[in-house]
């Protein structure tokens, strides 16, 4: 990508500081291109969790949102984990508190609690097992059949998992404001304009349940894949298909085009932009490394319990 000279200079300074401070940069697929291009590893929530656990550096600069940096700290507590901007939150993670989970559990005392990784450490500490969009189906499939399941906080991912596994699941009514707007009407309009395209849909999308239903019925008139962001990159790189309609946050277009430069990727909604992911800029990454801000801390007792839920997820090899 052709960056301006000032941008290239800043990237060089970031690389120099990384070496000097023995730091690594982990970035999510929704980060702005220049941040992804200066990172040591770019991936989805599952890939980033695995990477955070094995990183052998003194500092992890996490270019993503708060719950992701917190997960890195939980998995690798000896490291200094930095988030370049504390405003990088998540509307989905904000849709449930630990107190909400405790109250819900009290209503279903025998249930197992499955928590999406998009939650705070305190919420994870109340869960039996975590999931990401890459492994939610496989993790839930392995839960004992006689147990009730509480799934939180994303209702679209929850409905997707319930349909795929055939399990009876109680679902928390949370949503991500970026993905909820990607409804079935928007998909239909995009498909009408690009009937040849294969459809890649993130399971957090408002349309995911309808897409799955119509795809199974065979009436969607196109190939449809419901995947995590990492799954989309793998699928698009390996598939013989040439054109893809992409239903998720638009940051994904950069790694998709990087991994499959000869293919065409069209966003279903070019305004599907996560303001939290976009608070992280190259300037803030540079400041984060220079001043070692903002350090993420997790209460040790909360960490211990949250770690169990994350570890149970990581044991499932997907
Ligand atoms: P992925 O794990 O698929 O990258 O999703 C993370 C996320 O926050 C989706 O909005
Ligand atoms: Fe959270 Fe949605 Fe942004 Fe993902 S896209 S970080 S779920 S607000």
Short mmCIF file of C-alpha atoms and ligand atoms in Angstrom, two decimals:
data_model
loop_
_atom_site.label_atom_id
_atom_site.label_comp_id
_atom_site.label_asym_id
_atom_site.label_seq_id
_atom_site.Cartn_x
_atom_site.Cartn_y
_atom_site.Cartn_z
CA UNK A 1 0.00 0.00 0.00
CA UNK A 2 1.37 3.45 -0.91
CA UNK A 3 1.58 5.41 2.33
CA UNK A 4 2.55 9.10 2.64
CA UNK A 5 6.20 9.77 3.70
CA UNK A 6 5.10 10.96 7.21
CA UNK A 7 3.15 7.74 7.69
CA UNK A 8 6.11 5.61 6.60
CA UNK A 9 8.35 7.57 8.98
CA UNK A 10 5.98 6.94 11.86
CA UNK A 11 5.82 3.23 10.97
CA UNK A 12 9.62 3.09 10.99
CA UNK A 13 9.76 4.76 14.41
CA UNK A 14 7.20 2.26 15.74
CA UNK A 15 9.30 -0.65 14.42
CA UNK A 16 12.43 0.82 16.04
CA UNK A 17 10.68 1.21 19.40
CA UNK A 18 9.32 -2.34 19.17
CA UNK A 19 12.86 -3.67 18.85
CA UNK A 20 14.24 -1.39 21.57
CA UNK A 21 11.51 -2.30 24.08
CA UNK A 22 11.04 -5.95 23.10
CA UNK A 23 7.41 -5.24 22.24
CA UNK A 24 4.99 -6.91 19.86
CA UNK A 25 1.92 -5.42 18.25
CA UNK A 26 -1.20 -7.59 17.96
CA UNK A 27 -3.96 -6.15 15.78
CA UNK A 28 -7.53 -7.14 15.00
CA UNK A 29 -8.76 -7.50 11.41
CA UNK A 30 -10.93 -4.35 11.83
CA UNK A 31 -8.00 -2.03 12.60
CA UNK A 32 -7.12 0.73 10.10
CA UNK A 33 -4.74 -0.52 7.35
CA UNK A 34 -1.63 1.33 8.56
CA UNK A 35 -2.00 -0.15 12.04
CA UNK A 36 -2.46 -3.65 10.61
CA UNK A 37 0.61 -3.13 8.42
CA UNK A 38 2.85 -2.27 11.36
CA UNK A 39 1.60 -5.18 13.50
CA UNK A 40 3.45 -8.45 14.15
CA UNK A 41 0.24 -10.44 14.03
CA UNK A 42 -3.20 -9.60 12.63
CA UNK A 43 -6.15 -11.87 13.28
CA UNK A 44 -9.59 -12.57 14.69
CA UNK A 45 -10.47 -12.92 18.38
CA UNK A 46 -9.49 -16.58 18.56
CA UNK A 47 -6.20 -16.11 16.69
CA UNK A 48 -5.35 -13.10 18.83
CA UNK A 49 -6.08 -15.00 22.06
CA UNK A 50 -3.84 -17.87 21.00
CA UNK A 51 -1.10 -15.47 19.97
CA UNK A 52 -1.38 -13.44 23.21
CA UNK A 53 -0.88 -16.62 25.22
CA UNK A 54 2.35 -17.60 23.48
CA UNK A 55 3.96 -14.19 23.01
CA UNK A 56 7.50 -14.02 24.37
CA UNK A 57 8.07 -10.27 24.61
CA UNK A 58 8.08 -7.74 27.43
CA UNK A 59 5.24 -5.62 26.09
CA UNK A 60 2.10 -6.41 24.10
CA UNK A 61 0.57 -3.39 22.37
CA UNK A 62 -2.96 -4.52 21.67
CA UNK A 63 -4.55 -2.77 18.71
CA UNK A 64 -8.14 -3.80 19.12
CA UNK A 65 -10.78 -3.10 21.75
CA UNK A 66 -10.65 -3.22 25.54
CA UNK A 67 -12.01 -6.75 26.08
CA UNK A 68 -9.39 -8.13 23.68
CA UNK A 69 -6.52 -6.44 25.56
CA UNK A 70 -8.00 -7.70 28.82
CA UNK A 71 -8.13 -11.25 27.40
CA UNK A 72 -4.44 -10.94 26.44
CA UNK A 73 -3.63 -9.85 30.01
CA UNK A 74 -5.63 -12.76 31.46
CA UNK A 75 -3.76 -15.23 29.24
CA UNK A 76 -0.31 -13.76 29.73
CA UNK A 77 -0.31 -11.84 33.04
CA UNK A 78 3.49 -11.44 33.26
CA UNK A 79 3.47 -9.16 30.21
CA UNK A 80 2.79 -5.46 30.18
CA UNK A 81 -0.35 -5.19 28.02
CA UNK A 82 -1.04 -1.77 26.52
CA UNK A 83 -4.18 -0.48 24.81
CA UNK A 84 -3.37 2.69 22.80
CA UNK A 85 -6.74 4.31 23.60
CA UNK A 86 -8.99 3.50 26.55
CA UNK A 87 -12.00 4.74 24.55
CA UNK A 88 -11.74 1.56 22.46
CA UNK A 89 -14.74 -0.18 24.03
CA UNK A 90 -17.42 -2.44 22.55
CA UNK A 91 -21.18 -1.83 22.52
CA UNK A 92 -21.79 -5.59 22.65
CA UNK A 93 -19.54 -6.14 25.68
CA UNK A 94 -21.37 -3.22 27.34
CA UNK A 95 -24.74 -4.96 26.92
CA UNK A 96 -24.25 -7.20 29.99
CA UNK A 97 -22.71 -6.82 33.46
CA UNK A 98 -21.45 -9.45 35.89
CA UNK A 99 -24.46 -8.67 38.11
CA UNK A 100 -26.80 -9.38 35.15
CA UNK A 101 -25.13 -12.79 34.69
CA UNK A 102 -25.42 -13.64 38.39
CA UNK A 103 -29.14 -12.78 38.36
CA UNK A 104 -29.70 -14.83 35.17
CA UNK A 105 -27.82 -17.80 36.64
CA UNK A 106 -29.97 -17.62 39.78
CA UNK A 107 -33.03 -18.15 37.55
CA UNK A 108 -31.37 -21.20 35.90
CA UNK A 109 -29.19 -22.73 38.63
CA UNK A 110 -28.36 -25.90 36.66
CA UNK A 111 -27.44 -24.18 33.43
CA UNK A 112 -24.01 -23.87 31.86
CA UNK A 113 -23.06 -20.32 30.93
CA UNK A 114 -21.43 -19.78 27.54
CA UNK A 115 -19.89 -16.32 27.18
CA UNK A 116 -18.83 -14.76 23.90
CA UNK A 117 -15.31 -13.39 24.10
CA UNK A 118 -16.81 -9.90 23.57
CA UNK A 119 -17.37 -9.47 27.33
CA UNK A 120 -15.54 -7.87 30.24
CA UNK A 121 -13.23 -9.92 32.47
CA UNK A 122 -15.85 -9.72 35.26
CA UNK A 123 -18.49 -11.23 32.97
CA UNK A 124 -16.09 -13.96 31.78
CA UNK A 125 -15.44 -14.80 35.43
CA UNK A 126 -19.15 -15.72 35.75
CA UNK A 127 -19.07 -18.00 32.68
CA UNK A 128 -18.30 -21.72 32.42
CA UNK A 129 -16.77 -21.45 28.99
CA UNK A 130 -15.96 -18.74 26.47
CA UNK A 131 -16.44 -18.86 22.71
CA UNK A 132 -15.46 -16.74 19.73
CA UNK A 133 -17.21 -16.56 16.38
CA UNK A 134 -14.66 -19.13 15.09
CA UNK A 135 -15.44 -21.90 17.56
CA UNK A 136 -18.85 -21.20 19.17
CA UNK A 137 -20.59 -24.12 17.41
CA UNK A 138 -17.83 -26.63 18.21
CA UNK A 139 -17.59 -25.55 21.86
CA UNK A 140 -21.36 -25.76 22.43
CA UNK A 141 -21.55 -29.13 20.64
CA UNK A 142 -19.20 -30.56 23.27
CA UNK A 143 -21.28 -29.46 26.27
CA UNK A 144 -23.17 -32.23 28.12
CA UNK A 145 -26.53 -32.82 26.42
CA UNK A 146 -28.52 -32.86 29.65
CA UNK A 147 -27.50 -29.33 30.66
CA UNK A 148 -29.45 -26.16 29.93
CA UNK A 149 -27.36 -23.47 28.23
CA UNK A 150 -27.32 -19.72 28.80
CA UNK A 151 -25.61 -17.93 25.91
CA UNK A 152 -24.49 -14.31 26.23
CA UNK A 153 -24.46 -11.57 25.13
CA UNK A 154 -24.96 -11.66 21.32
CA UNK A 155 -28.44 -12.73 20.24
CA UNK A 156 -27.58 -13.22 16.57
CA UNK A 157 -24.56 -15.41 17.28
CA UNK A 158 -26.66 -17.22 19.92
CA UNK A 159 -29.42 -17.96 17.38
CA UNK A 160 -26.81 -19.15 14.86
CA UNK A 161 -25.28 -21.53 17.43
CA UNK A 162 -28.72 -22.81 18.52
CA UNK A 163 -29.66 -23.61 14.91
CA UNK A 164 -26.32 -25.22 14.08
CA UNK A 165 -26.17 -27.39 17.20
CA UNK A 166 -29.90 -28.09 17.62
CA UNK A 167 -29.48 -27.31 21.33
CA UNK A 168 -32.10 -25.49 23.35
CA UNK A 169 -30.35 -22.30 24.34
CA UNK A 170 -31.49 -19.29 26.37
CA UNK A 171 -30.05 -16.24 24.66
CA UNK A 172 -29.23 -12.84 26.14
CA UNK A 173 -30.76 -10.06 24.00
CA UNK A 174 -27.52 -8.17 23.31
CA UNK A 175 -26.24 -6.98 19.96
CA UNK A 176 -23.36 -5.16 18.33
CA UNK A 177 -24.65 -1.90 16.88
CA UNK A 178 -22.37 -2.23 13.84
CA UNK A 179 -23.48 -5.74 12.88
CA UNK A 180 -27.14 -5.43 13.90
CA UNK A 181 -27.64 -2.89 11.10
CA UNK A 182 -26.58 -5.49 8.54
CA UNK A 183 -30.11 -6.81 8.11
CA UNK A 184 -31.60 -9.11 5.50
CA UNK A 185 -32.98 -6.25 3.35
CA UNK A 186 -29.48 -4.78 3.02
CA UNK A 187 -28.17 -8.20 2.00
CA UNK A 188 -30.90 -8.65 -0.60
CA UNK A 189 -30.16 -5.23 -2.13
CA UNK A 190 -26.43 -5.97 -2.33
CA UNK A 191 -27.14 -9.37 -3.86
CA UNK A 192 -29.43 -7.85 -6.48
CA UNK A 193 -26.56 -5.56 -7.52
CA UNK A 194 -23.95 -8.37 -7.50
CA UNK A 195 -25.75 -11.65 -8.22
CA UNK A 196 -22.49 -13.43 -9.11
CA UNK A 197 -20.87 -12.80 -5.72
CA UNK A 198 -20.36 -15.29 -2.90
CA UNK A 199 -21.72 -13.93 0.35
CA UNK A 200 -19.52 -13.84 3.46
CA UNK A 201 -21.53 -13.08 6.62
CA UNK A 202 -20.30 -12.59 10.19
CA UNK A 203 -22.59 -14.43 12.66
CA UNK A 204 -23.08 -11.21 14.69
CA UNK A 205 -24.97 -9.69 11.74
CA UNK A 206 -28.69 -8.95 12.03
CA UNK A 207 -29.17 -11.00 8.84
CA UNK A 208 -27.29 -14.13 9.92
CA UNK A 209 -30.35 -16.12 11.04
CA UNK A 210 -32.31 -15.36 7.85
CA UNK A 211 -29.24 -16.00 5.68
CA UNK A 212 -28.77 -19.38 7.29
CA UNK A 213 -32.43 -20.26 6.94
CA UNK A 214 -32.69 -19.26 3.28
CA UNK A 215 -29.31 -20.78 2.43
CA UNK A 216 -30.40 -24.14 3.90
CA UNK A 217 -33.67 -23.86 2.01
CA UNK A 218 -31.66 -23.15 -1.15
CA UNK A 219 -33.55 -19.96 -1.96
CA UNK A 220 -30.77 -17.42 -1.43
CA UNK A 221 -29.53 -17.93 -4.97
CA UNK A 222 -25.86 -17.67 -4.08
CA UNK A 223 -23.17 -19.36 -2.06
CA UNK A 224 -23.30 -18.17 1.55
CA UNK A 225 -20.69 -18.66 4.23
CA UNK A 226 -21.25 -17.59 7.85
CA UNK A 227 -17.78 -17.10 9.28
CA UNK A 228 -15.57 -15.27 11.76
CA UNK A 229 -13.30 -12.58 10.29
CA UNK A 230 -10.38 -15.04 10.23
CA UNK A 231 -12.65 -17.66 8.62
CA UNK A 232 -13.58 -15.17 5.88
CA UNK A 233 -9.91 -14.60 5.04
CA UNK A 234 -9.18 -18.33 4.88
CA UNK A 235 -12.29 -19.08 2.84
CA UNK A 236 -11.73 -16.27 0.32
CA UNK A 237 -8.04 -17.18 -0.13
CA UNK A 238 -8.76 -20.87 -0.76
CA UNK A 239 -12.05 -20.69 -2.67
CA UNK A 240 -12.11 -20.74 -6.50
CA UNK A 241 -14.77 -17.97 -6.37
CA UNK A 242 -13.70 -14.56 -7.66
CA UNK A 243 -16.14 -12.03 -6.20
CA UNK A 244 -17.33 -11.72 -2.61
CA UNK A 245 -19.95 -9.62 -0.87
CA UNK A 246 -18.75 -9.01 2.66
CA UNK A 247 -21.17 -8.50 5.56
CA UNK A 248 -19.12 -7.31 8.53
CA UNK A 249 -17.10 -4.28 9.67
CA UNK A 250 -15.29 -2.76 6.68
CA UNK A 251 -11.81 -3.01 8.26
CA UNK A 252 -11.81 -6.64 7.08
CA UNK A 253 -11.47 -5.50 3.45
CA UNK A 254 -7.78 -4.68 3.99
CA UNK A 255 -6.64 -8.17 5.08
CA UNK A 256 -9.01 -9.80 2.56
CA UNK A 257 -7.45 -7.83 -0.30
CA UNK A 258 -3.96 -8.49 1.04
CA UNK A 259 -4.48 -12.26 1.26
CA UNK A 260 -6.39 -12.58 -2.04
CA UNK A 261 -5.19 -9.67 -4.19
CA UNK A 262 -6.61 -11.09 -7.42
CA UNK A 263 -10.18 -11.28 -6.08
CA UNK A 264 -12.90 -8.67 -5.70
CA UNK A 265 -14.40 -7.81 -2.30
CA UNK A 266 -17.47 -5.60 -2.03
CA UNK A 267 -18.81 -4.42 1.35
CA UNK A 268 -22.53 -5.07 1.79
CA UNK A 269 -22.64 -1.80 3.73
CA UNK A 270 -19.70 0.62 3.40
CA UNK A 271 -20.95 2.44 6.53
CA UNK A 272 -20.52 -0.61 8.77
CA UNK A 273 -17.70 1.01 10.71
CA UNK A 274 -16.87 0.22 14.34
CA UNK A 275 -16.05 3.56 15.99
CA UNK A 276 -14.26 1.78 18.82
CA UNK A 277 -11.87 -0.10 16.57
CA UNK A 278 -11.21 3.12 14.67
CA UNK A 279 -10.14 5.10 17.76
CA UNK A 280 -6.73 3.38 17.42
CA UNK A 281 -4.53 5.37 15.05
CA UNK A 282 -0.87 5.09 14.14
CA UNK A 283 -0.16 8.22 16.24
CA UNK A 284 -1.72 6.55 19.26
CA UNK A 285 0.25 3.35 18.69
CA UNK A 286 3.44 5.41 18.63
CA UNK A 287 2.47 7.23 21.83
CA UNK A 288 1.50 3.94 23.46
CA UNK A 289 4.95 2.50 22.79
CA UNK A 290 6.79 5.70 23.71
CA UNK A 291 4.99 6.41 27.00
CA UNK A 292 3.93 2.79 27.72
CA UNK A 293 0.24 3.69 27.97
CA UNK A 294 -2.45 2.60 28.73
CA UNK A 295 -1.63 -0.40 30.83
CA UNK A 296 -4.41 -2.97 31.27
CA UNK A 297 -4.84 -4.54 34.72
CA UNK A 298 -7.16 -7.35 35.76
CA UNK A 299 -8.02 -8.13 39.36
CA UNK A 300 -6.21 -11.43 40.25
CA UNK A 301 -9.31 -13.16 41.62
CA UNK A 302 -11.37 -12.17 38.55
CA UNK A 303 -8.48 -13.21 36.31
CA UNK A 304 -8.30 -16.68 37.86
CA UNK A 305 -11.98 -17.40 37.17
CA UNK A 306 -12.04 -15.77 33.72
CA UNK A 307 -8.94 -17.75 32.75
CA UNK A 308 -10.73 -21.05 33.42
CA UNK A 309 -13.53 -20.11 31.00
CA UNK A 310 -11.03 -19.03 28.33
CA UNK A 311 -8.81 -22.10 28.81
CA UNK A 312 -11.81 -24.44 28.42
CA UNK A 313 -12.47 -22.74 25.09
CA UNK A 314 -8.85 -23.03 23.94
CA UNK A 315 -8.86 -26.77 24.68
CA UNK A 316 -11.31 -27.19 21.79
CA UNK A 317 -9.13 -27.45 18.75
CA UNK A 318 -10.76 -25.63 15.86
P1 LIG B 1 -13.97 -12.03 15.10
O1 LIG B 1 -13.52 -12.89 16.22
O2 LIG B 1 -14.73 -12.78 14.04
O3 LIG B 1 -12.82 -11.28 14.51
O4 LIG B 1 -15.02 -10.96 15.66
C1 LIG B 1 -14.67 -10.00 16.61
C2 LIG B 1 -15.65 -8.90 16.71
O5 LIG B 1 -15.58 -8.04 17.54
C3 LIG B 1 -16.72 -8.90 15.75
O6 LIG B 1 -17.38 -7.71 15.83
FE1 LIG B 2 -17.77 -4.62 19.51
FE2 LIG B 2 -19.26 -4.54 17.34
FE3 LIG B 2 -17.03 -3.13 17.42
FE4 LIG B 2 -16.94 -5.84 17.26
S1 LIG B 2 -17.72 -4.40 15.72
S2 LIG B 2 -15.72 -4.52 18.62
S3 LIG B 2 -18.70 -6.38 18.49
S4 LIG B 2 -18.85 -2.81 18.72
#
